[in-house]
Amino acid sequence: MIERPGTGGELPLSGDLNSFPVARRVNSFQAVAMDDDMEGGNLGPYQDRPRTFPNMRTKPYTPMIFRLLMRINIRVRLVLLLIGLGAIFYIGARTSPIIVLVFSICIISFLVSIYLYKWVLSKDEGPPEMAQISDAIRDGAEGFFRTQYGTISKMAVLLGLVIFSIYMFRSTNPHQESSGVGRATSAYITVVAFFLGALCSGIAGYVGMWVSVRANVRVSSAARRSAREALQIAVRAGGFSALVVVGMAVVGIAILYATFYVLLEVDTPGAMKVTELPLLLVGYGFGASFVALFAQLGGGIFTKAADVGADLVGKVEQGIPEDDPRNPAVIADLVGDNVGDCAARGADLFESIAAEIISAMILGGTMAKRCKIEDPSGFILFPLVVHSFDLVISSVGIFSIRNTRDSVVLGAIEDPMAILQKGYSVTIVLAVLTFGLSTRWMLYTEEAPSAWMNFALCGLVGIMTAYAFVLITKYYTDYKHEPVRSLALSSATGHGTNIIAGVSLGLESTALPVLVISVSIISAYWLGQTSGLVDESGSPTGGLFGTAVATMGMLSTAAYVLTMDMFGPIADNAGGIVEMSQQPESVREITDLLDAVGNTTKATTKGFAIGSAALASFLLFSAYMDEVASFANVPFNQVDIAIPEVFVGGLLGSMLIFLFSAWACSAVGRTAQEVVNEVRRQFIERPGIMDYKEKPDYSRCVSIVASASLREMIKPGALAIISPIAVGFLFRVLGYYTGQPLLGAKVVCSMLMFATVSGILMALFLNTSGGAWDNAKKYIETGVLGGKGSECHKAAVTGDTVGDPFKDTAGPSLHVLIKMLATITLVMAPIFL
């Protein structure tokens, strides 16, 4: 026995982590610092060290708005809830019965998500050591979330003031002038929409993180009994987050639309027409994009810097397993899974859906106006109905995954990926049916009686595109298929050949998705053009709306896709808890299987997100051209890239993608270097760590990664926001002096176009190569090619560390960047003229 310094207590020399004395759990209402909990409480005794991240507490973090609500008497809260629901349904009824239906479905989906939340939390947390590790992960995730979103909030307030100032001094278009919507009204509406979008995006991220840090330990505990039970808990936890995120995106836009409709007295004599109303919602999409970008950057830097640091020193240098409790960076790694993969992905998908809905509403209104459709509300509100039904069909898909087997033998259960695919297949079939019914109900018009059938086929194109993306990404990232197995085999000849094979795999993986996107855009556009809808001159006008409908079809199963995505980090965290709590090898085998499947689902979801980003950006690009034409009062249908200034704008757009990716990856690299140095220092200064005689200082690594990620996310984020504004304004001034009044708008249009093309290809390369490297490592860890600890495994770990910033930082941030560029140009369009 050895004496614990400063306490007189004794620590055993045993190599069993569970033999360390565990202190009484700290009451959740005590304001005790997280480091005291980790070093002197829940995680057992430590030597005291200086603290550098005091914001992280054992008291559970709850956002201020929820804390204020909880202080109100329950009866008063109930009355306020009823008044709020009454007000929502009142403005909905004054707007359209369709809005009432959307509100009703969203509320029901929230009730379903509450059931899922209670079901997940009713499961046991396992033995005390599991709960204690989970508490430390939760403390770290909530502490970082609070600090990160505090920083994002300050930047959002500053940007909101800038937007307000720009709108107060910008010109108004003729339609706004005729309807009485002046500069001040337009400024207030845009800023309110921006702040609401940012707030909802932040809540979406919090919900994703909140459930993951509570479900992880329950999945770990269930894995001791049954792989199928563990799978079901992870899926339902992800389903809770998905339903809330999609429901908030839909209900937020619906409330904003209905409120503006009532307050501005839309469609009354002398007031704004309903076809122009969706343009007032662009601020909502910009706010969602803004928060999603910084959440993805900050969370991605956090999770991958910790992961790289833990792997390079722990696995390669010290030869200890992944998530081993002796690794000082292991808690930071597990915290990163929640803030990077859950919180950021929730905000990401929220932004994707919001951008797609708003752009489709704008194009639907524009087409209805050109075609003189008597009741355009069906074309405008169609996206809200589609995503409302998404909540219904995805709920069916989630509940189709049941715990039908209780075997703890790994070979006695079905492949988890096959189970998830069955649920996705159920959702796809229901999506086809509901989409067809929705088009017949919403898009039937006397002007073109058969148009709804063409648009139903556009939706089918979108659904097939989504399914194709899932299959393609699965092929390139699942170790059951040849590409990943070939990548694993390349590790047998060293680290260099592993990197070469991974890069070539990523480059190759861009081909099929681009072909699929190309076919879907052209097919949907052609179906829309031949729908029979024509303008006053007899020219077909349904092409762009057909592409919008295809995008809706692709995102018509978004809630189930997000469920699969959330499954990944929850399973990853569960595996870490199992390893740290020293559970039997059979339990770790189950969580390893779920983790490998989770890597594939995360990769497929990223592929899905890239495809939807391509289509959504195309819609926003078209909406931008319509808005420029509206403000300039001249046609703006095409951009000539043979004009030197316009071509330069395209070059700048492509450069932006590469520079942004470089800064995101280098941010991970710099932060990972700090983690590597800290982990090495602890192994040198505390030699007893390897023999379980001393415990690592986990909180120090968490502190390093948290502070660095908050610092590093600013530069690439600022680049994304400032670049299009600066380029557009600069070329507007140049155009003024050279007699080209629309030069600024044209250059920004070219910049957006080239950035979208380059960004899609770069994101596909980064996401797929990173996912393939990760699963090649997992494949070797199953026992092939020498298994864990072999030279082949070390080479695969090197490839995995190279791919970490690709797939979880730069790649996911890129498809958010693409959509944010489109929304920011849409919001700032008047300053380019």
mmCIF file with all atom_site columns, N, CA and C in Angstrom, residues 57-88:
data_model
loop_
_atom_site.group_PDB
_atom_site.id
_atom_site.type_symbol
_atom_site.label_atom_id
_atom_site.label_alt_id
_atom_site.label_comp_id
_atom_site.label_asym_id
_atom_site.label_entity_id
_atom_site.label_seq_id
_atom_site.pdbx_PDB_ins_code
_atom_site.Cartn_x
_atom_site.Cartn_y
_atom_site.Cartn_z
_atom_site.occupancy
_atom_site.B_iso_or_equiv
_atom_site.pdbx_formal_charge
_atom_site.auth_seq_id
_atom_site.auth_comp_id
_atom_site.auth_asym_id
_atom_site.auth_atom_id
_atom_site.pdbx_PDB_model_num
ATOM 1  N N  . ARG A 1 57 ? -18.843 22.701 -13.372 1.00 0.00 ? 57 ARG A N  1
ATOM 2  C CA . ARG A 1 57 ? -19.331 22.374 -12.036 1.00 0.00 ? 57 ARG A CA 1
ATOM 3  C C  . ARG A 1 57 ? -20.028 21.034 -12.028 1.00 0.00 ? 57 ARG A C  1
ATOM 4  N N  . THR A 1 58 ? -20.121 20.453 -10.833 1.00 0.00 ? 58 THR A N  1
ATOM 5  C CA . THR A 1 58 ? -20.875 19.211 -10.735 1.00 0.00 ? 58 THR A CA 1
ATOM 6  C C  . THR A 1 58 ? -22.372 19.488 -10.712 1.00 0.00 ? 58 THR A C  1
ATOM 7  N N  . LYS A 1 59 ? -22.754 20.722 -10.357 1.00 0.00 ? 59 LYS A N  1
ATOM 8  C CA . LYS A 1 59 ? -24.175 21.042 -10.409 1.00 0.00 ? 59 LYS A CA 1
ATOM 9  C C  . LYS A 1 59 ? -24.624 21.030 -11.860 1.00 0.00 ? 59 LYS A C  1
ATOM 10 N N  . PRO A 1 60 ? -25.645 20.253 -12.215 1.00 0.00 ? 60 PRO A N  1
ATOM 11 C CA . PRO A 1 60 ? -26.064 20.154 -13.613 1.00 0.00 ? 60 PRO A CA 1
ATOM 12 C C  . PRO A 1 60 ? -26.378 21.520 -14.199 1.00 0.00 ? 60 PRO A C  1
ATOM 13 N N  . TYR A 1 61 ? -25.875 21.755 -15.399 1.00 0.00 ? 61 TYR A N  1
ATOM 14 C CA . TYR A 1 61 ? -26.099 23.044 -16.048 1.00 0.00 ? 61 TYR A CA 1
ATOM 15 C C  . TYR A 1 61 ? -27.434 23.045 -16.759 1.00 0.00 ? 61 TYR A C  1
ATOM 16 N N  . THR A 1 62 ? -28.193 24.130 -16.537 1.00 0.00 ? 62 THR A N  1
ATOM 17 C CA . THR A 1 62 ? -29.467 24.321 -17.210 1.00 0.00 ? 62 THR A CA 1
ATOM 18 C C  . THR A 1 62 ? -29.483 25.739 -17.763 1.00 0.00 ? 62 THR A C  1
ATOM 19 N N  . PRO A 1 63 ? -29.830 25.938 -19.042 1.00 0.00 ? 63 PRO A N  1
ATOM 20 C CA . PRO A 1 63 ? -29.875 27.287 -19.598 1.00 0.00 ? 63 PRO A CA 1
ATOM 21 C C  . PRO A 1 63 ? -30.768 28.210 -18.778 1.00 0.00 ? 63 PRO A C  1
ATOM 22 N N  . MET A 1 64 ? -30.438 29.491 -18.814 1.00 0.00 ? 64 MET A N  1
ATOM 23 C CA . MET A 1 64 ? -31.123 30.467 -17.966 1.00 0.00 ? 64 MET A CA 1
ATOM 24 C C  . MET A 1 64 ? -32.629 30.483 -18.192 1.00 0.00 ? 64 MET A C  1
ATOM 25 N N  . ILE A 1 65 ? -33.050 30.353 -19.460 1.00 0.00 ? 65 ILE A N  1
ATOM 26 C CA . ILE A 1 65 ? -34.481 30.418 -19.738 1.00 0.00 ? 65 ILE A CA 1
ATOM 27 C C  . ILE A 1 65 ? -35.241 29.286 -19.045 1.00 0.00 ? 65 ILE A C  1
ATOM 28 N N  . PHE A 1 66 ? -34.603 28.092 -18.983 1.00 0.00 ? 66 PHE A N  1
ATOM 29 C CA . PHE A 1 66 ? -35.233 26.965 -18.306 1.00 0.00 ? 66 PHE A CA 1
ATOM 30 C C  . PHE A 1 66 ? -35.213 27.150 -16.785 1.00 0.00 ? 66 PHE A C  1
ATOM 31 N N  . ARG A 1 67 ? -34.113 27.754 -16.265 1.00 0.00 ? 67 ARG A N  1
ATOM 32 C CA . ARG A 1 67 ? -34.040 27.990 -14.826 1.00 0.00 ? 67 ARG A CA 1
ATOM 33 C C  . ARG A 1 67 ? -35.120 28.966 -14.383 1.00 0.00 ? 67 ARG A C  1
ATOM 34 N N  . LEU A 1 68 ? -35.343 30.016 -15.200 1.00 0.00 ? 68 LEU A N  1
ATOM 35 C CA . LEU A 1 68 ? -36.391 30.984 -14.868 1.00 0.00 ? 68 LEU A CA 1
ATOM 36 C C  . LEU A 1 68 ? -37.767 30.335 -14.880 1.00 0.00 ? 68 LEU A C  1
ATOM 37 N N  . LEU A 1 69 ? -38.003 29.459 -15.866 1.00 0.00 ? 69 LEU A N  1
ATOM 38 C CA . LEU A 1 69 ? -39.301 28.790 -15.943 1.00 0.00 ? 69 LEU A CA 1
ATOM 39 C C  . LEU A 1 69 ? -39.526 27.855 -14.756 1.00 0.00 ? 69 LEU A C  1
ATOM 40 N N  . MET A 1 70 ? -38.440 27.192 -14.316 1.00 0.00 ? 70 MET A N  1
ATOM 41 C CA . MET A 1 70 ? -38.581 26.253 -13.214 1.00 0.00 ? 70 MET A CA 1
ATOM 42 C C  . MET A 1 70 ? -38.885 26.953 -11.889 1.00 0.00 ? 70 MET A C  1
ATOM 43 N N  . ARG A 1 71 ? -38.548 28.237 -11.776 1.00 0.00 ? 71 ARG A N  1
ATOM 44 C CA . ARG A 1 71 ? -38.837 28.980 -10.539 1.00 0.00 ? 71 ARG A CA 1
ATOM 45 C C  . ARG A 1 71 ? -40.297 29.385 -10.427 1.00 0.00 ? 71 ARG A C  1
ATOM 46 N N  . ILE A 1 72 ? -40.993 29.334 -11.563 1.00 0.00 ? 72 ILE A N  1
ATOM 47 C CA . ILE A 1 72 ? -42.405 29.719 -11.571 1.00 0.00 ? 72 ILE A CA 1
ATOM 48 C C  . ILE A 1 72 ? -43.255 28.565 -11.047 1.00 0.00 ? 72 ILE A C  1
ATOM 49 N N  . ASN A 1 73 ? -44.278 28.900 -10.298 1.00 0.00 ? 73 ASN A N  1
ATOM 50 C CA . ASN A 1 73 ? -45.205 27.893 -9.765  1.00 0.00 ? 73 ASN A CA 1
ATOM 51 C C  . ASN A 1 73 ? -45.755 27.029 -10.901 1.00 0.00 ? 73 ASN A C  1
ATOM 52 N N  . ILE A 1 74 ? -45.908 25.734 -10.639 1.00 0.00 ? 74 ILE A N  1
ATOM 53 C CA . ILE A 1 74 ? -46.317 24.803 -11.692 1.00 0.00 ? 74 ILE A CA 1
ATOM 54 C C  . ILE A 1 74 ? -47.673 25.164 -12.279 1.00 0.00 ? 74 ILE A C  1
ATOM 55 N N  . ARG A 1 75 ? -48.583 25.666 -11.440 1.00 0.00 ? 75 ARG A N  1
ATOM 56 C CA . ARG A 1 75 ? -49.896 26.046 -11.965 1.00 0.00 ? 75 ARG A CA 1
ATOM 57 C C  . ARG A 1 75 ? -49.791 27.268 -12.875 1.00 0.00 ? 75 ARG A C  1
ATOM 58 N N  . VAL A 1 76 ? -48.928 28.190 -12.474 1.00 0.00 ? 76 VAL A N  1
ATOM 59 C CA . VAL A 1 76 ? -48.718 29.371 -13.319 1.00 0.00 ? 76 VAL A CA 1
ATOM 60 C C  . VAL A 1 76 ? -48.079 28.957 -14.642 1.00 0.00 ? 76 VAL A C  1
ATOM 61 N N  . ARG A 1 77 ? -47.127 28.026 -14.568 1.00 0.00 ? 77 ARG A N  1
ATOM 62 C CA . ARG A 1 77 ? -46.506 27.528 -15.805 1.00 0.00 ? 77 ARG A CA 1
ATOM 63 C C  . ARG A 1 77 ? -47.529 26.879 -16.710 1.00 0.00 ? 77 ARG A C  1
ATOM 64 N N  . LEU A 1 78 ? -48.445 26.131 -16.127 1.00 0.00 ? 78 LEU A N  1
ATOM 65 C CA . LEU A 1 78 ? -49.480 25.475 -16.922 1.00 0.00 ? 78 LEU A CA 1
ATOM 66 C C  . LEU A 1 78 ? -50.382 26.502 -17.592 1.00 0.00 ? 78 LEU A C  1
ATOM 67 N N  . VAL A 1 79 ? -50.749 27.555 -16.841 1.00 0.00 ? 79 VAL A N  1
ATOM 68 C CA . VAL A 1 79 ? -51.588 28.607 -17.409 1.00 0.00 ? 79 VAL A CA 1
ATOM 69 C C  . VAL A 1 79 ? -50.855 29.314 -18.549 1.00 0.00 ? 79 VAL A C  1
ATOM 70 N N  . LEU A 1 80 ? -49.562 29.624 -18.328 1.00 0.00 ? 80 LEU A N  1
ATOM 71 C CA . LEU A 1 80 ? -48.769 30.272 -19.373 1.00 0.00 ? 80 LEU A CA 1
ATOM 72 C C  . LEU A 1 80 ? -48.650 29.391 -20.609 1.00 0.00 ? 80 LEU A C  1
ATOM 73 N N  . LEU A 1 81 ? -48.497 28.073 -20.378 1.00 0.00 ? 81 LEU A N  1
ATOM 74 C CA . LEU A 1 81 ? -48.413 27.137 -21.499 1.00 0.00 ? 81 LEU A CA 1
ATOM 75 C C  . LEU A 1 81 ? -49.702 27.142 -22.309 1.00 0.00 ? 81 LEU A C  1
ATOM 76 N N  . LEU A 1 82 ? -50.829 27.105 -21.624 1.00 0.00 ? 82 LEU A N  1
ATOM 77 C CA . LEU A 1 82 ? -52.116 27.109 -22.316 1.00 0.00 ? 82 LEU A CA 1
ATOM 78 C C  . LEU A 1 82 ? -52.333 28.410 -23.077 1.00 0.00 ? 82 LEU A C  1
ATOM 79 N N  . ILE A 1 83 ? -51.930 29.551 -22.453 1.00 0.00 ? 83 ILE A N  1
ATOM 80 C CA . ILE A 1 83 ? -52.068 30.835 -23.132 1.00 0.00 ? 83 ILE A CA 1
ATOM 81 C C  . ILE A 1 83 ? -51.187 30.869 -24.383 1.00 0.00 ? 83 ILE A C  1
ATOM 82 N N  . GLY A 1 84 ? -49.941 30.347 -24.244 1.00 0.00 ? 84 GLY A N  1
ATOM 83 C CA . GLY A 1 84 ? -49.040 30.314 -25.384 1.00 0.00 ? 84 GLY A CA 1
ATOM 84 C C  . GLY A 1 84 ? -49.573 29.454 -26.515 1.00 0.00 ? 84 GLY A C  1
ATOM 85 N N  . LEU A 1 85 ? -50.082 28.265 -26.163 1.00 0.00 ? 85 LEU A N  1
ATOM 86 C CA . LEU A 1 85 ? -50.647 27.400 -27.197 1.00 0.00 ? 85 LEU A CA 1
ATOM 87 C C  . LEU A 1 85 ? -51.869 28.038 -27.839 1.00 0.00 ? 85 LEU A C  1
ATOM 88 N N  . GLY A 1 86 ? -52.683 28.696 -27.015 1.00 0.00 ? 86 GLY A N  1
ATOM 89 C CA . GLY A 1 86 ? -53.859 29.369 -27.568 1.00 0.00 ? 86 GLY A CA 1
ATOM 90 C C  . GLY A 1 86 ? -53.477 30.466 -28.546 1.00 0.00 ? 86 GLY A C  1
ATOM 91 N N  . ALA A 1 87 ? -52.427 31.242 -28.195 1.00 0.00 ? 87 ALA A N  1
ATOM 92 C CA . ALA A 1 87 ? -51.978 32.322 -29.080 1.00 0.00 ? 87 ALA A CA 1
ATOM 93 C C  . ALA A 1 87 ? -51.435 31.749 -30.385 1.00 0.00 ? 87 ALA A C  1
ATOM 94 N N  . ILE A 1 88 ? -50.679 30.655 -30.283 1.00 0.00 ? 88 ILE A N  1
ATOM 95 C CA . ILE A 1 88 ? -50.113 30.046 -31.486 1.00 0.00 ? 88 ILE A CA 1
ATOM 96 C C  . ILE A 1 88 ? -51.214 29.555 -32.416 1.00 0.00 ? 88 ILE A C  1
#
